[in-house]
Amino acid sequence: MPQGKPLVVPADGLTTRQRRNRPLLAIHTGDGKGKSTAAFGLALRGWNQGWRIGVFQFVKSAKWRIGEQTVLERLGTLHDQTGEGGPVEWHKMGSGWSWTRREGSDEDHALAAAEGWQEIKRRLAAQTHDLYVLDEFTYPMKWGWVDADDVIETLADRPGFQHVVITGRGADPRLVEIADLVTEMAKVKHPMDAGQKGQKGIEW
């Protein structure tokens, strides 16, 4: 896209404005680092545009608080106090979901993920958020914790103007097929290869 201009203009009958302002389904997949980081960057941009942001983390422990959560929640508080930006909700699977308090075995986690997905479906139907970040959502799809066919159909048919970004390795090919934007992040080098563990400001 030289100078931000598309290489092909489809004969779809839409104006440039109409084509530009369509809700996107984005997938960040691959073995490289940065999938979630990029998604949270989109959330920051969306907040700045006044969008209603909903973040749903499907795998990370509800007890693990990453830096982006702190920042986005503070921005949500700023919105509540001043009207600047947009509202923010952040939920983590299991004990982090506001609608359930389940943690424990794999079966418990599977049930929590299924409940989380059902809540997201309700929100999509109600057009609750302008941007949904479904972090590490490829994994419950792969593990059968959520019905992949239901996910594909729901996202493809979601109403209104709702952006969705999904992160995680091994994205379902059907998910990739219906997505508008797919980025595969490839690992070239990583500090863990040299025995270095994650560190503050880089991993959290």
PDB file of N, CA, C and O in Angstrom, residues 137-196:
ATOM      1  N   PHE A 137      -7.410 -16.205  22.095  1.00  0.00           N
ATOM      2  CA  PHE A 137      -8.666 -16.901  21.833  1.00  0.00           C
ATOM      3  C   PHE A 137      -8.491 -18.061  20.864  1.00  0.00           C
ATOM      4  O   PHE A 137      -9.367 -18.916  20.755  1.00  0.00           O
ATOM      5  N   THR A 138      -7.361 -18.095  20.150  1.00  0.00           N
ATOM      6  CA  THR A 138      -7.155 -19.229  19.239  1.00  0.00           C
ATOM      7  C   THR A 138      -7.025 -20.537  20.014  1.00  0.00           C
ATOM      8  O   THR A 138      -7.355 -21.604  19.482  1.00  0.00           O
ATOM      9  N   TYR A 139      -6.551 -20.468  21.254  1.00  0.00           N
ATOM     10  CA  TYR A 139      -6.304 -21.699  22.024  1.00  0.00           C
ATOM     11  C   TYR A 139      -7.589 -22.394  22.457  1.00  0.00           C
ATOM     12  O   TYR A 139      -7.729 -23.614  22.242  1.00  0.00           O
ATOM     13  N   PRO A 140      -8.555 -21.707  23.082  1.00  0.00           N
ATOM     14  CA  PRO A 140      -9.803 -22.416  23.399  1.00  0.00           C
ATOM     15  C   PRO A 140     -10.529 -22.919  22.163  1.00  0.00           C
ATOM     16  O   PRO A 140     -11.241 -23.934  22.240  1.00  0.00           O
ATOM     17  N   MET A 141     -10.331 -22.258  21.022  1.00  0.00           N
ATOM     18  CA  MET A 141     -10.902 -22.795  19.787  1.00  0.00           C
ATOM     19  C   MET A 141     -10.209 -24.099  19.414  1.00  0.00           C
ATOM     20  O   MET A 141     -10.853 -25.094  19.064  1.00  0.00           O
ATOM     21  N   LYS A 142      -8.870 -24.114  19.505  1.00  0.00           N
ATOM     22  CA  LYS A 142      -8.092 -25.303  19.149  1.00  0.00           C
ATOM     23  C   LYS A 142      -8.370 -26.461  20.094  1.00  0.00           C
ATOM     24  O   LYS A 142      -8.420 -27.622  19.683  1.00  0.00           O
ATOM     25  N   TRP A 143      -8.527 -26.151  21.373  1.00  0.00           N
ATOM     26  CA  TRP A 143      -8.726 -27.191  22.388  1.00  0.00           C
ATOM     27  C   TRP A 143     -10.160 -27.685  22.483  1.00  0.00           C
ATOM     28  O   TRP A 143     -10.454 -28.583  23.256  1.00  0.00           O
ATOM     29  N   GLY A 144     -11.061 -27.069  21.718  1.00  0.00           N
ATOM     30  CA  GLY A 144     -12.452 -27.489  21.752  1.00  0.00           C
ATOM     31  C   GLY A 144     -13.229 -26.942  22.937  1.00  0.00           C
ATOM     32  O   GLY A 144     -14.326 -27.411  23.228  1.00  0.00           O
ATOM     33  N   TRP A 145     -12.683 -25.949  23.608  1.00  0.00           N
ATOM     34  CA  TRP A 145     -13.383 -25.335  24.741  1.00  0.00           C
ATOM     35  C   TRP A 145     -14.567 -24.503  24.271  1.00  0.00           C
ATOM     36  O   TRP A 145     -15.531 -24.312  25.004  1.00  0.00           O
ATOM     37  N   VAL A 146     -14.462 -23.967  23.055  1.00  0.00           N
ATOM     38  CA  VAL A 146     -15.578 -23.244  22.447  1.00  0.00           C
ATOM     39  C   VAL A 146     -15.851 -23.877  21.090  1.00  0.00           C
ATOM     40  O   VAL A 146     -14.971 -24.487  20.487  1.00  0.00           O
ATOM     41  N   ASP A 147     -17.074 -23.728  20.619  1.00  0.00           N
ATOM     42  CA  ASP A 147     -17.491 -24.295  19.340  1.00  0.00           C
ATOM     43  C   ASP A 147     -16.952 -23.413  18.220  1.00  0.00           C
ATOM     44  O   ASP A 147     -17.424 -22.284  18.028  1.00  0.00           O
ATOM     45  N   ALA A 148     -15.964 -23.910  17.483  1.00  0.00           N
ATOM     46  CA  ALA A 148     -15.329 -23.111  16.432  1.00  0.00           C
ATOM     47  C   ALA A 148     -16.329 -22.700  15.357  1.00  0.00           C
ATOM     48  O   ALA A 148     -16.277 -21.571  14.843  1.00  0.00           O
ATOM     49  N   ASP A 149     -17.254 -23.598  15.000  1.00  0.00           N
ATOM     50  CA  ASP A 149     -18.258 -23.263  13.988  1.00  0.00           C
ATOM     51  C   ASP A 149     -19.120 -22.097  14.455  1.00  0.00           C
ATOM     52  O   ASP A 149     -19.453 -21.194  13.676  1.00  0.00           O
ATOM     53  N   ASP A 150     -19.470 -22.114  15.737  1.00  0.00           N
ATOM     54  CA  ASP A 150     -20.278 -21.027  16.301  1.00  0.00           C
ATOM     55  C   ASP A 150     -19.505 -19.713  16.273  1.00  0.00           C
ATOM     56  O   ASP A 150     -20.060 -18.655  15.965  1.00  0.00           O
ATOM     57  N   VAL A 151     -18.217 -19.784  16.589  1.00  0.00           N
ATOM     58  CA  VAL A 151     -17.377 -18.581  16.565  1.00  0.00           C
ATOM     59  C   VAL A 151     -17.328 -17.989  15.159  1.00  0.00           C
ATOM     60  O   VAL A 151     -17.531 -16.779  14.968  1.00  0.00           O
ATOM     61  N   ILE A 152     -17.058 -18.828  14.176  1.00  0.00           N
ATOM     62  CA  ILE A 152     -16.944 -18.359  12.791  1.00  0.00           C
ATOM     63  C   ILE A 152     -18.247 -17.708  12.342  1.00  0.00           C
ATOM     64  O   ILE A 152     -18.250 -16.600  11.779  1.00  0.00           O
ATOM     65  N   GLU A 153     -19.360 -18.376  12.594  1.00  0.00           N
ATOM     66  CA  GLU A 153     -20.657 -17.854  12.160  1.00  0.00           C
ATOM     67  C   GLU A 153     -20.990 -16.543  12.871  1.00  0.00           C
ATOM     68  O   GLU A 153     -21.454 -15.580  12.240  1.00  0.00           O
ATOM     69  N   THR A 154     -20.744 -16.498  14.179  1.00  0.00           N
ATOM     70  CA  THR A 154     -21.077 -15.311  14.960  1.00  0.00           C
ATOM     71  C   THR A 154     -20.261 -14.102  14.507  1.00  0.00           C
ATOM     72  O   THR A 154     -20.794 -12.996  14.335  1.00  0.00           O
ATOM     73  N   LEU A 155     -18.963 -14.308  14.311  1.00  0.00           N
ATOM     74  CA  LEU A 155     -18.112 -13.193  13.905  1.00  0.00           C
ATOM     75  C   LEU A 155     -18.422 -12.734  12.483  1.00  0.00           C
ATOM     76  O   LEU A 155     -18.407 -11.535  12.199  1.00  0.00           O
ATOM     77  N   ALA A 156     -18.698 -13.673  11.605  1.00  0.00           N
ATOM     78  CA  ALA A 156     -19.001 -13.314  10.221  1.00  0.00           C
ATOM     79  C   ALA A 156     -20.306 -12.528  10.114  1.00  0.00           C
ATOM     80  O   ALA A 156     -20.444 -11.659   9.244  1.00  0.00           O
ATOM     81  N   ASP A 157     -21.256 -12.816  11.007  1.00  0.00           N
ATOM     82  CA  ASP A 157     -22.586 -12.204  10.930  1.00  0.00           C
ATOM     83  C   ASP A 157     -22.817 -11.129  11.982  1.00  0.00           C
ATOM     84  O   ASP A 157     -23.960 -10.706  12.188  1.00  0.00           O
ATOM     85  N   ARG A 158     -21.759 -10.677  12.670  1.00  0.00           N
ATOM     86  CA  ARG A 158     -21.969  -9.704  13.743  1.00  0.00           C
ATOM     87  C   ARG A 158     -22.572  -8.419  13.186  1.00  0.00           C
ATOM     88  O   ARG A 158     -22.205  -7.965  12.097  1.00  0.00           O
ATOM     89  N   PRO A 159     -23.484  -7.818  13.921  1.00  0.00           N
ATOM     90  CA  PRO A 159     -24.183  -6.638  13.412  1.00  0.00           C
ATOM     91  C   PRO A 159     -23.388  -5.357  13.651  1.00  0.00           C
ATOM     92  O   PRO A 159     -22.428  -5.323  14.421  1.00  0.00           O
ATOM     93  N   GLY A 160     -23.824  -4.289  12.985  1.00  0.00           N
ATOM     94  CA  GLY A 160     -23.318  -2.963  13.278  1.00  0.00           C
ATOM     95  C   GLY A 160     -21.851  -2.764  12.941  1.00  0.00           C
ATOM     96  O   GLY A 160     -21.290  -3.425  12.065  1.00  0.00           O
ATOM     97  N   PHE A 161     -21.239  -1.841  13.687  1.00  0.00           N
ATOM     98  CA  PHE A 161     -19.846  -1.455  13.450  1.00  0.00           C
ATOM     99  C   PHE A 161     -19.025  -1.898  14.649  1.00  0.00           C
ATOM    100  O   PHE A 161     -18.861  -1.155  15.622  1.00  0.00           O
ATOM    101  N   GLN A 162     -18.536  -3.137  14.604  1.00  0.00           N
ATOM    102  CA  GLN A 162     -17.800  -3.720  15.714  1.00  0.00           C
ATOM    103  C   GLN A 162     -16.514  -4.356  15.194  1.00  0.00           C
ATOM    104  O   GLN A 162     -16.559  -5.345  14.461  1.00  0.00           O
ATOM    105  N   HIS A 163     -15.370  -3.775  15.596  1.00  0.00           N
ATOM    106  CA  HIS A 163     -14.083  -4.368  15.262  1.00  0.00           C
ATOM    107  C   HIS A 163     -13.765  -5.483  16.257  1.00  0.00           C
ATOM    108  O   HIS A 163     -14.062  -5.363  17.449  1.00  0.00           O
ATOM    109  N   VAL A 164     -13.137  -6.547  15.758  1.00  0.00           N
ATOM    110  CA  VAL A 164     -12.719  -7.659  16.614  1.00  0.00           C
ATOM    111  C   VAL A 164     -11.283  -8.015  16.250  1.00  0.00           C
ATOM    112  O   VAL A 164     -10.964  -8.181  15.066  1.00  0.00           O
ATOM    113  N   VAL A 165     -10.420  -8.136  17.261  1.00  0.00           N
ATOM    114  CA  VAL A 165      -9.065  -8.612  17.030  1.00  0.00           C
ATOM    115  C   VAL A 165      -8.826  -9.826  17.912  1.00  0.00           C
ATOM    116  O   VAL A 165      -9.134  -9.812  19.113  1.00  0.00           O
ATOM    117  N   ILE A 166      -8.323 -10.891  17.312  1.00  0.00           N
ATOM    118  CA  ILE A 166      -8.081 -12.162  17.993  1.00  0.00           C
ATOM    119  C   ILE A 166      -6.595 -12.462  17.946  1.00  0.00           C
ATOM    120  O   ILE A 166      -5.962 -12.313  16.896  1.00  0.00           O
ATOM    121  N   THR A 167      -6.033 -12.881  19.083  1.00  0.00           N
ATOM    122  CA  THR A 167      -4.612 -13.212  19.121  1.00  0.00           C
ATOM    123  C   THR A 167      -4.410 -14.676  19.498  1.00  0.00           C
ATOM    124  O   THR A 167      -5.286 -15.310  20.074  1.00  0.00           O
ATOM    125  N   GLY A 168      -3.233 -15.184  19.163  1.00  0.00           N
ATOM    126  CA  GLY A 168      -2.853 -16.535  19.555  1.00  0.00           C
ATOM    127  C   GLY A 168      -2.246 -17.314  18.401  1.00  0.00           C
ATOM    128  O   GLY A 168      -2.500 -17.026  17.226  1.00  0.00           O
ATOM    129  N   ARG A 169      -1.439 -18.301  18.746  1.00  0.00           N
ATOM    130  CA  ARG A 169      -0.815 -19.149  17.730  1.00  0.00           C
ATOM    131  C   ARG A 169      -1.836 -20.075  17.090  1.00  0.00           C
ATOM    132  O   ARG A 169      -2.864 -20.390  17.674  1.00  0.00           O
ATOM    133  N   GLY A 170      -1.503 -20.517  15.890  1.00  0.00           N
ATOM    134  CA  GLY A 170      -2.285 -21.567  15.242  1.00  0.00           C
ATOM    135  C   GLY A 170      -3.731 -21.208  14.996  1.00  0.00           C
ATOM    136  O   GLY A 170      -4.627 -22.007  15.279  1.00  0.00           O
ATOM    137  N   ALA A 171      -3.985 -20.034  14.457  1.00  0.00           N
ATOM    138  CA  ALA A 171      -5.360 -19.623  14.180  1.00  0.00           C
ATOM    139  C   ALA A 171      -6.052 -20.611  13.244  1.00  0.00           C
ATOM    140  O   ALA A 171      -5.457 -21.096  12.280  1.00  0.00           O
ATOM    141  N   ASP A 172      -7.297 -20.915  13.542  1.00  0.00           N
ATOM    142  CA  ASP A 172      -8.097 -21.818  12.716  1.00  0.00           C
ATOM    143  C   ASP A 172      -8.138 -21.274  11.278  1.00  0.00           C
ATOM    144  O   ASP A 172      -8.415 -20.093  11.072  1.00  0.00           O
ATOM    145  N   PRO A 173      -7.865 -22.118  10.270  1.00  0.00           N
ATOM    146  CA  PRO A 173      -7.881 -21.651   8.875  1.00  0.00           C
ATOM    147  C   PRO A 173      -9.196 -21.000   8.478  1.00  0.00           C
ATOM    148  O   PRO A 173      -9.214 -20.066   7.661  1.00  0.00           O
ATOM    149  N   ARG A 174     -10.298 -21.464   9.039  1.00  0.00           N
ATOM    150  CA  ARG A 174     -11.594 -20.860   8.717  1.00  0.00           C
ATOM    151  C   ARG A 174     -11.695 -19.452   9.280  1.00  0.00           C
ATOM    152  O   ARG A 174     -12.325 -18.573   8.686  1.00  0.00           O
ATOM    153  N   LEU A 175     -11.056 -19.232  10.424  1.00  0.00           N
ATOM    154  CA  LEU A 175     -11.011 -17.900  11.014  1.00  0.00           C
ATOM    155  C   LEU A 175     -10.184 -16.965  10.135  1.00  0.00           C
ATOM    156  O   LEU A 175     -10.571 -15.821   9.875  1.00  0.00           O
ATOM    157  N   VAL A 176      -9.064 -17.479   9.668  1.00  0.00           N
ATOM    158  CA  VAL A 176      -8.213 -16.705   8.763  1.00  0.00           C
ATOM    159  C   VAL A 176      -8.963 -16.342   7.485  1.00  0.00           C
ATOM    160  O   VAL A 176      -8.861 -15.231   6.966  1.00  0.00           O
ATOM    161  N   GLU A 177      -9.764 -17.280   7.000  1.00  0.00           N
ATOM    162  CA  GLU A 177     -10.479 -17.066   5.739  1.00  0.00           C
ATOM    163  C   GLU A 177     -11.481 -15.924   5.833  1.00  0.00           C
ATOM    164  O   GLU A 177     -11.618 -15.129   4.889  1.00  0.00           O
ATOM    165  N   ILE A 178     -12.182 -15.809   6.956  1.00  0.00           N
ATOM    166  CA  ILE A 178     -13.206 -14.765   7.053  1.00  0.00           C
ATOM    167  C   ILE A 178     -12.634 -13.441   7.554  1.00  0.00           C
ATOM    168  O   ILE A 178     -13.323 -12.415   7.526  1.00  0.00           O
ATOM    169  N   ALA A 179     -11.372 -13.438   8.012  1.00  0.00           N
ATOM    170  CA  ALA A 179     -10.774 -12.223   8.565  1.00  0.00           C
ATOM    171  C   ALA A 179     -10.460 -11.221   7.459  1.00  0.00           C
ATOM    172  O   ALA A 179     -10.250 -11.575   6.301  1.00  0.00           O
ATOM    173  N   ASP A 180     -10.438  -9.955   7.849  1.00  0.00           N
ATOM    174  CA  ASP A 180     -10.075  -8.885   6.930  1.00  0.00           C
ATOM    175  C   ASP A 180      -8.591  -8.559   6.988  1.00  0.00           C
ATOM    176  O   ASP A 180      -8.006  -8.083   6.019  1.00  0.00           O
ATOM    177  N   LEU A 181      -7.994  -8.779   8.156  1.00  0.00           N
ATOM    178  CA  LEU A 181      -6.596  -8.436   8.383  1.00  0.00           C
ATOM    179  C   LEU A 181      -5.953  -9.584   9.155  1.00  0.00           C
ATOM    180  O   LEU A 181      -6.396  -9.917  10.261  1.00  0.00           O
ATOM    181  N   VAL A 182      -4.942 -10.201   8.581  1.00  0.00           N
ATOM    182  CA  VAL A 182      -4.249 -11.315   9.235  1.00  0.00           C
ATOM    183  C   VAL A 182      -2.761 -11.035   9.224  1.00  0.00           C
ATOM    184  O   VAL A 182      -2.173 -10.803   8.166  1.00  0.00           O
ATOM    185  N   THR A 183      -2.160 -11.054  10.412  1.00  0.00           N
ATOM    186  CA  THR A 183      -0.720 -10.884  10.533  1.00  0.00           C
ATOM    187  C   THR A 183      -0.142 -12.117  11.208  1.00  0.00           C
ATOM    188  O   THR A 183      -0.610 -12.522  12.279  1.00  0.00           O
ATOM    189  N   GLU A 184       0.852 -12.726  10.570  1.00  0.00           N
ATOM    190  CA  GLU A 184       1.535 -13.868  11.163  1.00  0.00           C
ATOM    191  C   GLU A 184       2.912 -13.410  11.621  1.00  0.00           C
ATOM    192  O   GLU A 184       3.749 -13.017  10.807  1.00  0.00           O
ATOM    193  N   MET A 185       3.121 -13.456  12.915  1.00  0.00           N
ATOM    194  CA  MET A 185       4.378 -12.993  13.484  1.00  0.00           C
ATOM    195  C   MET A 185       5.343 -14.159  13.601  1.00  0.00           C
ATOM    196  O   MET A 185       5.052 -15.148  14.283  1.00  0.00           O
ATOM    197  N   ALA A 186       6.478 -14.043  12.938  1.00  0.00           N
ATOM    198  CA  ALA A 186       7.463 -15.114  12.922  1.00  0.00           C
ATOM    199  C   ALA A 186       8.610 -14.781  13.870  1.00  0.00           C
ATOM    200  O   ALA A 186       9.107 -13.654  13.873  1.00  0.00           O
ATOM    201  N   LYS A 187       9.029 -15.759  14.643  1.00  0.00           N
ATOM    202  CA  LYS A 187      10.158 -15.558  15.543  1.00  0.00           C
ATOM    203  C   LYS A 187      11.460 -15.719  14.777  1.00  0.00           C
ATOM    204  O   LYS A 187      11.682 -16.726  14.098  1.00  0.00           O
ATOM    205  N   VAL A 188      12.321 -14.725  14.864  1.00  0.00           N
ATOM    206  CA  VAL A 188      13.665 -14.815  14.318  1.00  0.00           C
ATOM    207  C   VAL A 188      14.658 -15.077  15.448  1.00  0.00           C
ATOM    208  O   VAL A 188      15.460 -16.010  15.378  1.00  0.00           O
ATOM    209  N   LYS A 189      14.577 -14.273  16.509  1.00  0.00           N
ATOM    210  CA  LYS A 189      15.375 -14.492  17.713  1.00  0.00           C
ATOM    211  C   LYS A 189      14.524 -14.095  18.911  1.00  0.00           C
ATOM    212  O   LYS A 189      13.639 -13.250  18.806  1.00  0.00           O
ATOM    213  N   HIS A 190      14.825 -14.696  20.046  1.00  0.00           N
ATOM    214  CA  HIS A 190      14.107 -14.359  21.287  1.00  0.00           C
ATOM    215  C   HIS A 190      15.075 -14.547  22.446  1.00  0.00           C
ATOM    216  O   HIS A 190      15.875 -15.501  22.443  1.00  0.00           O
ATOM    217  N   PRO A 191      15.030 -13.661  23.458  1.00  0.00           N
ATOM    218  CA  PRO A 191      15.938 -13.807  24.598  1.00  0.00           C
ATOM    219  C   PRO A 191      15.835 -15.163  25.296  1.00  0.00           C
ATOM    220  O   PRO A 191      16.825 -15.646  25.861  1.00  0.00           O
ATOM    221  N   MET A 192      14.661 -15.786  25.241  1.00  0.00           N
ATOM    222  CA  MET A 192      14.508 -17.101  25.884  1.00  0.00           C
ATOM    223  C   MET A 192      15.407 -18.139  25.234  1.00  0.00           C
ATOM    224  O   MET A 192      15.785 -19.122  25.881  1.00  0.00           O
ATOM    225  N   ASP A 193      15.752 -17.941  23.954  1.00  0.00           N
ATOM    226  CA  ASP A 193      16.651 -18.876  23.283  1.00  0.00           C
ATOM    227  C   ASP A 193      18.013 -18.923  23.960  1.00  0.00           C
ATOM    228  O   ASP A 193      18.737 -19.911  23.864  1.00  0.00           O
ATOM    229  N   ALA A 194      18.379 -17.813  24.623  1.00  0.00           N
ATOM    230  CA  ALA A 194      19.653 -17.728  25.325  1.00  0.00           C
ATOM    231  C   ALA A 194      19.486 -17.933  26.827  1.00  0.00           C
ATOM    232  O   ALA A 194      20.373 -17.591  27.617  1.00  0.00           O
ATOM    233  N   GLY A 195      18.307 -18.477  27.220  1.00  0.00           N
ATOM    234  CA  GLY A 195      18.071 -18.789  28.621  1.00  0.00           C
ATOM    235  C   GLY A 195      17.591 -17.630  29.463  1.00  0.00           C
ATOM    236  O   GLY A 195      17.570 -17.729  30.699  1.00  0.00           O
ATOM    237  N   GLN A 196      17.187 -16.539  28.842  1.00  0.00           N
ATOM    238  CA  GLN A 196      16.737 -15.365  29.597  1.00  0.00           C
ATOM    239  C   GLN A 196      15.232 -15.420  29.795  1.00  0.00           C
ATOM    240  O   GLN A 196      14.470 -15.588  28.844  1.00  0.00           O
TER     241      GLN A 196
END
